[in-house]
XYZ file of C-alpha atoms in Angstrom:
397
model
C -26.843 14.124 34.768
C -28.368 12.506 32.240
C -29.487 15.220 29.389
C -33.186 15.409 29.689
C -35.706 16.453 26.615
C -36.101 20.064 25.774
C -39.689 20.833 26.532
C -39.625 24.842 27.096
C -38.952 27.291 24.576
C -39.863 28.408 21.032
C -39.365 25.034 19.361
C -42.099 23.095 21.450
C -45.042 22.348 18.498
C -48.133 20.525 18.709
C -48.571 17.602 16.444
C -50.548 14.238 16.750
C -49.015 11.341 17.402
C -50.171 9.725 13.968
C -48.133 12.723 12.233
C -44.896 11.664 14.291
C -45.082 8.192 13.766
C -45.859 8.532 10.026
C -43.010 10.927 9.645
C -40.703 8.536 11.276
C -41.496 5.659 9.155
C -41.375 7.695 6.100
C -37.496 8.884 7.260
C -36.528 5.446 8.033
C -36.118 6.593 11.782
C -36.675 4.350 14.741
C -39.640 5.196 16.882
C -41.253 4.227 20.623
C -44.794 5.195 21.674
C -45.751 4.202 25.225
C -48.077 4.942 27.834
C -47.312 4.173 31.549
C -50.162 2.017 33.550
C -52.659 4.315 35.122
C -51.733 7.352 33.126
C -53.868 9.301 30.530
C -50.156 10.645 29.124
C -48.939 9.388 25.852
C -45.445 9.955 25.185
C -42.834 8.988 22.299
C -39.509 9.804 20.837
C -37.831 9.325 17.644
C -33.862 8.845 16.876
C -32.531 10.917 14.205
C -29.525 8.946 13.569
C -28.845 5.502 12.490
C -27.208 3.606 15.411
C -29.450 1.820 17.301
C -27.595 -1.090 18.896
C -25.960 -0.861 21.960
C -24.331 -2.950 24.794
C -25.747 -3.659 28.221
C -28.140 -0.686 29.381
C -26.609 1.279 32.028
C -29.872 3.261 33.322
C -27.919 5.919 35.241
C -25.815 7.483 33.059
C -28.218 6.926 29.924
C -29.103 9.815 27.804
C -33.164 10.060 27.705
C -34.527 7.660 25.442
C -36.066 4.033 24.833
C -34.387 0.592 25.252
C -35.788 -2.569 23.362
C -33.615 -5.611 24.591
C -34.202 -8.924 23.445
C -34.810 -12.407 25.354
C -31.199 -13.587 24.583
C -28.474 -10.971 22.739
C -27.576 -12.716 19.700
C -26.078 -11.942 16.359
C -29.671 -11.722 15.159
C -31.256 -9.880 18.350
C -29.270 -7.350 19.644
C -29.848 -4.524 22.483
C -31.282 -1.579 20.770
C -31.495 1.872 22.301
C -33.890 4.629 20.671
C -32.174 8.169 21.635
C -34.585 10.736 22.225
C -33.775 13.064 19.695
C -37.495 14.176 19.323
C -39.854 13.792 22.131
C -43.690 13.964 22.045
C -45.335 14.736 25.273
C -49.178 14.374 25.029
C -49.338 16.636 21.931
C -46.165 18.723 22.368
C -43.293 17.951 20.081
C -39.872 19.318 21.331
C -36.345 18.776 20.444
C -33.443 17.398 22.324
C -30.985 20.300 22.625
C -28.366 17.974 20.942
C -30.504 17.060 18.258
C -28.867 17.229 14.921
C -29.802 20.176 13.401
C -30.150 19.308 9.541
C -31.904 16.015 10.255
C -34.059 17.688 12.569
C -35.457 20.399 9.962
C -35.710 17.424 7.657
C -37.963 15.666 10.103
C -40.276 18.772 10.855
C -40.634 19.280 6.908
C -41.579 15.672 6.674
C -44.460 16.107 9.367
C -45.938 18.781 7.295
C -46.447 16.152 4.428
C -49.993 14.769 3.642
C -50.535 11.485 5.130
C -49.491 8.315 2.765
C -50.512 4.818 3.286
C -50.185 3.271 7.112
C -46.715 1.693 7.350
C -44.245 0.365 9.729
C -40.742 -0.766 9.833
C -40.388 -4.807 9.331
C -37.514 -6.960 10.031
C -34.956 -7.422 7.088
C -33.299 -10.314 8.745
C -33.321 -13.916 6.989
C -35.696 -15.432 9.627
C -37.487 -19.248 8.702
C -40.179 -18.674 11.157
C -41.476 -21.691 12.885
C -44.663 -21.950 14.730
C -45.450 -24.330 17.729
C -48.516 -26.848 17.360
C -50.678 -27.803 20.300
C -49.120 -31.051 20.234
C -45.589 -29.904 19.940
C -46.340 -27.514 22.885
C -47.920 -30.179 25.220
C -45.241 -32.746 24.521
C -42.408 -29.811 25.635
C -44.659 -29.331 28.794
C -44.587 -33.313 29.427
C -40.882 -33.443 29.079
C -40.652 -30.244 31.492
C -42.491 -32.086 34.151
C -40.287 -34.985 34.026
C -37.318 -32.966 34.235
C -38.764 -31.450 37.048
C -39.680 -34.448 38.972
C -36.015 -35.495 38.188
C -35.160 -32.403 39.963
C -32.963 -31.035 37.062
C -34.771 -27.597 37.760
C -37.983 -26.163 39.875
C -39.614 -24.286 37.416
C -39.348 -23.538 33.462
C -41.296 -21.271 31.724
C -42.437 -22.465 27.960
C -43.692 -20.276 25.205
C -45.390 -20.427 21.842
C -46.003 -18.112 18.899
C -48.876 -17.716 16.563
C -49.656 -16.489 13.168
C -52.558 -14.137 12.460
C -53.758 -11.988 9.777
C -53.938 -8.069 10.121
C -57.098 -6.536 9.443
C -57.215 -4.641 6.078
C -56.285 -0.828 6.636
C -54.592 -1.971 9.987
C -52.942 1.007 11.877
C -50.262 0.635 14.290
C -50.940 3.677 15.827
C -55.012 3.084 15.922
C -54.136 0.024 17.840
C -51.871 1.604 20.208
C -54.834 3.766 21.042
C -57.438 1.086 21.266
C -54.814 -0.902 23.524
C -54.235 2.019 25.769
C -58.060 2.125 25.956
C -58.435 -1.443 26.528
C -55.596 -1.837 29.248
C -55.214 1.024 31.408
C -53.292 -1.061 34.170
C -50.784 -2.044 31.768
C -47.659 -0.417 29.938
C -48.846 -0.223 26.500
C -46.014 0.204 23.778
C -45.138 0.473 20.199
C -41.829 0.498 19.045
C -40.541 0.582 15.031
C -37.045 0.232 14.046
C -35.547 0.329 10.651
C -34.354 -3.478 9.950
C -35.222 -4.754 13.420
C -38.962 -4.477 12.713
C -42.316 -3.256 14.879
C -43.459 -4.711 17.965
C -46.743 -3.935 20.163
C -47.708 -5.021 23.473
C -49.477 -4.321 26.753
C -47.217 -5.550 29.379
C -48.496 -5.867 33.211
C -44.790 -6.718 34.379
C -42.193 -4.166 35.650
C -38.834 -5.399 35.479
C -37.178 -2.440 37.072
C -38.485 1.128 37.400
C -37.185 4.157 39.272
C -39.817 7.200 39.141
C -39.439 10.884 39.640
C -39.566 10.438 43.199
C -36.512 8.187 43.241
C -38.077 4.946 44.200
C -37.227 1.778 42.996
C -39.393 -0.652 41.917
C -39.624 -4.273 40.997
C -42.234 -6.778 41.289
C -42.737 -10.760 41.320
C -45.621 -11.430 38.930
C -46.756 -15.318 38.433
C -49.732 -17.476 38.738
C -52.762 -16.846 35.933
C -56.159 -17.823 35.902
C -59.413 -16.163 34.085
C -60.467 -12.850 35.660
C -63.394 -13.049 37.674
C -66.008 -10.199 38.455
C -64.977 -9.672 42.204
C -61.235 -10.046 42.634
C -61.779 -10.837 46.519
C -63.455 -14.298 45.202
C -60.213 -15.592 43.343
C -59.040 -18.792 44.495
C -55.706 -19.628 43.554
C -54.458 -23.137 43.367
C -51.176 -24.495 45.555
C -49.540 -24.575 42.273
C -50.046 -20.950 41.284
C -48.876 -19.912 44.920
C -45.673 -21.910 44.603
C -45.129 -20.587 41.345
C -45.517 -16.878 42.371
C -43.264 -17.753 45.518
C -40.560 -18.878 43.368
C -40.273 -15.549 41.610
C -40.124 -13.722 44.929
C -37.274 -16.000 46.191
C -35.500 -15.337 43.114
C -35.883 -11.329 43.688
C -34.949 -11.547 47.454
C -31.952 -13.473 46.151
C -30.700 -10.718 43.848
C -31.172 -8.121 46.722
C -29.161 -10.461 49.030
C -26.488 -10.585 46.454
C -26.188 -6.849 46.356
C -26.248 -6.789 50.349
C -29.535 -4.952 50.212
C -31.681 -4.842 53.290
C -33.585 -1.820 53.336
C -36.766 -2.725 50.935
C -40.376 -2.981 51.557
C -42.430 -6.023 50.491
C -45.964 -5.775 49.759
C -48.227 -8.938 48.616
C -48.944 -10.995 47.173
C -52.181 -9.751 46.252
C -54.656 -10.703 43.230
C -54.260 -8.267 40.376
C -56.165 -8.197 37.163
C -54.527 -7.765 33.709
C -56.979 -7.670 30.750
C -59.268 -11.179 30.775
C -56.640 -12.869 33.370
C -55.783 -12.580 37.302
C -52.163 -12.944 38.454
C -50.408 -12.984 41.819
C -48.240 -9.920 42.527
C -45.642 -9.102 45.158
C -44.200 -5.355 44.934
C -40.573 -4.705 46.602
C -39.523 -0.755 46.611
C -36.609 0.799 47.698
C -36.439 4.807 48.561
C -33.218 5.735 47.053
C -33.065 9.062 48.943
C -32.914 7.128 52.010
C -30.693 4.268 50.758
C -27.460 5.183 49.059
C -27.225 2.834 46.335
C -26.813 4.944 43.069
C -26.242 1.863 40.760
C -29.269 -0.244 42.006
C -31.368 -0.259 38.756
C -28.637 -1.137 36.469
C -27.220 -3.735 39.102
C -30.870 -5.475 39.724
C -31.423 -5.279 35.750
C -28.450 -7.631 35.001
C -29.439 -9.907 37.740
C -33.044 -10.077 37.340
C -33.243 -10.446 33.183
C -34.195 -13.559 32.057
C -36.430 -13.328 35.435
C -37.973 -16.847 36.729
C -41.094 -15.299 35.539
C -39.950 -16.122 32.051
C -37.310 -18.501 32.095
C -37.337 -20.603 35.129
C -35.349 -21.573 38.146
C -32.625 -22.230 38.459
C -31.890 -19.876 35.579
C -29.402 -21.996 33.735
C -30.877 -25.470 33.531
C -34.285 -23.703 32.526
C -32.532 -21.903 29.817
C -31.134 -24.856 28.408
C -34.394 -26.528 28.442
C -36.312 -23.569 26.815
C -33.309 -23.502 23.999
C -33.602 -27.259 23.482
C -37.311 -28.039 23.504
C -39.203 -24.724 22.693
C -38.724 -24.984 19.144
C -38.474 -21.267 18.002
C -36.792 -18.110 18.500
C -38.501 -16.146 21.056
C -36.647 -12.723 19.358
C -37.844 -9.699 21.535
C -40.394 -11.467 23.420
C -39.795 -11.986 27.111
C -37.120 -9.391 26.760
C -37.774 -6.006 27.916
C -38.469 -2.590 27.037
C -39.248 0.979 28.142
C -38.158 4.615 28.630
C -35.321 5.808 30.451
C -34.231 8.819 32.176
C -37.582 10.520 30.678
C -39.459 13.212 32.686
C -41.139 10.368 34.435
C -38.092 8.388 35.113
C -36.938 5.027 33.878
C -39.344 2.153 33.562
C -38.526 -1.051 31.941
C -41.199 -3.814 31.629
C -40.984 -7.454 30.633
C -42.071 -7.787 27.053
C -45.279 -9.824 27.466
C -48.498 -9.675 25.744
C -47.078 -8.545 22.887
C -47.111 -9.187 18.906
C -44.713 -8.572 16.091
C -46.114 -6.825 12.954
C -45.067 -8.358 9.320
C -46.309 -6.736 6.190
C -50.046 -8.396 6.199
C -49.458 -10.684 9.466
C -49.002 -10.542 13.013
C -46.770 -12.781 15.340
C -48.399 -13.333 18.812
C -46.415 -14.499 21.735
C -47.303 -16.118 25.074
C -45.913 -18.424 27.567
C -46.885 -20.363 30.603
C -45.125 -21.353 33.993
C -44.107 -24.985 34.074
C -43.788 -26.685 37.645
C -44.420 -30.232 38.841
C -47.815 -29.562 39.238
C -48.810 -28.642 35.511
C -51.399 -30.036 33.351
C -50.052 -29.994 29.845
C -53.585 -29.181 28.727
C -54.289 -26.298 30.925
C -51.128 -24.765 30.145
C -52.013 -24.455 26.524
C -55.139 -23.019 27.531
C -53.213 -20.364 29.623
C -51.342 -19.672 26.355
C -54.704 -19.162 24.396
C -56.098 -17.059 27.164
C -52.817 -14.722 27.090
C -52.935 -14.397 23.482
C -56.465 -12.927 23.640
C -54.861 -9.842 24.820
C -53.345 -9.048 21.394
C -56.092 -10.741 19.492
C -58.737 -8.307 20.723
C -56.504 -5.387 19.177
C -56.472 -7.363 15.905
C -60.265 -7.584 15.907
C -60.781 -4.040 16.104
C -61.085 -2.800 12.295
C -60.827 1.086 11.878
């Protein structure tokens, strides 16, 4: 069985999230903070060692910790695993049974020190950031529509980034708390790794989840429009309905590859995510009834990158993205989340996110392009999606 964090005993102590995060940054430790959808509980973990990169995640055999994985693994962006040597559950801080003792004592000592200035880890990789202009994005969408009309692919997801200034006195922990309050239905996260950088986000999309009742869950989430006051009044165009149906079919094709027939399917239904609405279909498998011990890992390998962030078929869509998107997605549209925690394993697609630099933040957003796409409307969709993080930057503590 995977080792779970030690939550009982004399070593459990009360500290704030701010203390834990600052101690991790000061000690050059990797730290992940998260809050699951519709939960009030904030959780966090810190790794005391310095080896973060890992291979393809194996959910069932992994120790407790937090995965942070890119859109595409490369020499620059690798899969990251933050082992939970220290675990924060609400306001209780406890070490794992196998946490290295000397480093553990040093970390506890740093927790007692007076707070310094707000800080976070930034990327040390030599990156030449490029940013997609409105015209550049519209041109890429036009080319994508032409390629779809020529039957080179059915759908492709094109994204872009934007540079925004951080407000004076910006605090990642305060921003995380603001996100958690503003987006109760989202998976809210703050991840900071030495040399890799710091990312924050509020994602609406489960990639692979297995809860403490051993229920596997994934979803087809696609189609976007501005939220209306009453969800029952939502009217979906054929373009969004077809886009969401493509994601559904892709998940069903993954089940078929695994010869899995025992699943429940609910949807599509309209859900609200911040200032936007999407169409969502939920797929669940009760692993107590279905003997499939590696379903989480197997589906993770098949799903990522999903048609909701890449396209269909996957190979030509990915080739189009790399040829026409015009920048490196890095960890945007990858996936992240805790594994083998007290609440199970929950990996989410890294959407509605931003990367923190010293004085600026890079915001990311994408849109699903089909034959019926209007380039100007797709640009507006990315603008609306960026507001999720933009509103966080507007809050000055």
